Short mmCIF file of C-alpha atoms in Angstrom, two decimals:
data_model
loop_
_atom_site.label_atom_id
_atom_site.label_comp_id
_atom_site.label_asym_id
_atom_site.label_seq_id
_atom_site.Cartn_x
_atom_site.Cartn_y
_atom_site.Cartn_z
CA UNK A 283 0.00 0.00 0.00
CA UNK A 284 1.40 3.33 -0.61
CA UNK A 285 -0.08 6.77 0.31
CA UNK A 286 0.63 10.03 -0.24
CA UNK A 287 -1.34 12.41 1.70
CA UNK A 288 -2.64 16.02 1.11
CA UNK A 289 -4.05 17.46 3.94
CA UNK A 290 -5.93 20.92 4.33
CA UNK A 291 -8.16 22.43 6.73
CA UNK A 292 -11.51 19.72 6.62
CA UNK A 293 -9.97 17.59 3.93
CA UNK A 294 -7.41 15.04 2.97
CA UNK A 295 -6.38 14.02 -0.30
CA UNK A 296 -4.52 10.90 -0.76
CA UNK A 297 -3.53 8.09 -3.70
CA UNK A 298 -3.67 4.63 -2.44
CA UNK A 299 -2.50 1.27 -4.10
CA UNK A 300 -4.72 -1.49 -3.81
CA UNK A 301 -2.72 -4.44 -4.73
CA UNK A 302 -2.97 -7.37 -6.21
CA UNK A 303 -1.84 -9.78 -4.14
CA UNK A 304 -3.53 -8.11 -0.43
CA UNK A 305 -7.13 -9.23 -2.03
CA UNK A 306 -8.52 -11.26 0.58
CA UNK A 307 -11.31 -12.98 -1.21
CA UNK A 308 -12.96 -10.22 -2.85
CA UNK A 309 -11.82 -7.82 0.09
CA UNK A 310 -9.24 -5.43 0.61
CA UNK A 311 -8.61 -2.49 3.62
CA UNK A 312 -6.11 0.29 3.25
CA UNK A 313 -4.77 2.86 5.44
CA UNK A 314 -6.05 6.40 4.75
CA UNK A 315 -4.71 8.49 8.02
CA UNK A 316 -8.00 11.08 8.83
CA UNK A 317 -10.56 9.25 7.59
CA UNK A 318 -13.36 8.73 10.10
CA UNK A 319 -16.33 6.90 10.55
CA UNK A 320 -18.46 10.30 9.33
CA UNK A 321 -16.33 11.70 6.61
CA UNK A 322 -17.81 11.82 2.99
CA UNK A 323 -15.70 9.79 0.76
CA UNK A 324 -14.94 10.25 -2.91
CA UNK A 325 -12.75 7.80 -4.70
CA UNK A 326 -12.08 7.39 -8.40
CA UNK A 327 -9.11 5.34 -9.88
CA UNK A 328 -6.29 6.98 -11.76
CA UNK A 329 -6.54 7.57 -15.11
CA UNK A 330 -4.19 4.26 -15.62
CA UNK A 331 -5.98 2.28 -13.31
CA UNK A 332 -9.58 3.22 -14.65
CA UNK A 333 -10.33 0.24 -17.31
CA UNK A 334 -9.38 -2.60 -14.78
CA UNK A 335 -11.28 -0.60 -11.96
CA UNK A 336 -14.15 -0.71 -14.13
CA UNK A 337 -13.67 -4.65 -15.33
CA UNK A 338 -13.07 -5.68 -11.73
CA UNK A 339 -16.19 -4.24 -10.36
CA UNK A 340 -14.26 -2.39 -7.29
CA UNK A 341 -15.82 -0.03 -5.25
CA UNK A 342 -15.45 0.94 -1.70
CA UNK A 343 -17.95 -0.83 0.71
CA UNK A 344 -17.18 0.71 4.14
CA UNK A 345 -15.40 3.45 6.27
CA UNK A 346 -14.10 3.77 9.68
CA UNK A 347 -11.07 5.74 11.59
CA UNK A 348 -8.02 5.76 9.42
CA UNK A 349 -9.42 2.71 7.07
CA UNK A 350 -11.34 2.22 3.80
CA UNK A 351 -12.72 -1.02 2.35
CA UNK A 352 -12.63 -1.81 -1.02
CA UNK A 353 -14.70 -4.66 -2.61
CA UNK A 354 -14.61 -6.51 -6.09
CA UNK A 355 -16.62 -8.51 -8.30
CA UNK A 356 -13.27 -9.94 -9.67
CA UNK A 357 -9.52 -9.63 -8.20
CA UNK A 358 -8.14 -7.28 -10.49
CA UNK A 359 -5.26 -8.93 -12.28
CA UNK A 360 -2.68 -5.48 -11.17
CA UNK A 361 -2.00 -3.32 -8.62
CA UNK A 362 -4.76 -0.28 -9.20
CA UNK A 363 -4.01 3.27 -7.75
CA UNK A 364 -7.08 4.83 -6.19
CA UNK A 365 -7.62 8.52 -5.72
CA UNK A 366 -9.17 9.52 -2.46
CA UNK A 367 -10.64 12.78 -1.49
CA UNK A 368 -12.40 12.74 2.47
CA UNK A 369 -13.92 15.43 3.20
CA UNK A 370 -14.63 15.90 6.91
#
């Protein structure tokens, strides 16, 4: 997982990696420091990420402090980098 944070005054931008090989079944939580349980959550894949974000059905499923949960419909054959905007 790697994440590279942009904080500001009641938001945090970050890009996390969800990789290929931390899919646990069609699961995967990643670190995103200031997230809460009550921030609203954007996320969109990269623009190089975006056709096997599609084809793999991801999408995050759940929140809570400091995590987000990404599911799938299919483990995505590469790592896909996933932008992240909370707003809190």
């Amino acid at each position: 997982i790697t994440d590279e944070n942009e904080s500001g005054e009641g938001r945090i931008a970050a890009s996390v990696t969800l990789s290929s090989s931390n899919w646990s079944g069609l699961s995967q939580s990643v670190v995103v420091e200031g997230v809460t349980a009550d921030s609203i959550i954007i996320v969109t894949p990269a623009p190089d990420s975006h056709e096997a974000y599609g084809e793999s059905g991801v999408y995050c499923s759940a929140q809570a402090y400091g995590t987000l949960t990404f599911k799938c419909s299919a483990v995505p054959s590469t790592n896909l980098i996933v932008n992240v905007l909370a707003l809190n």
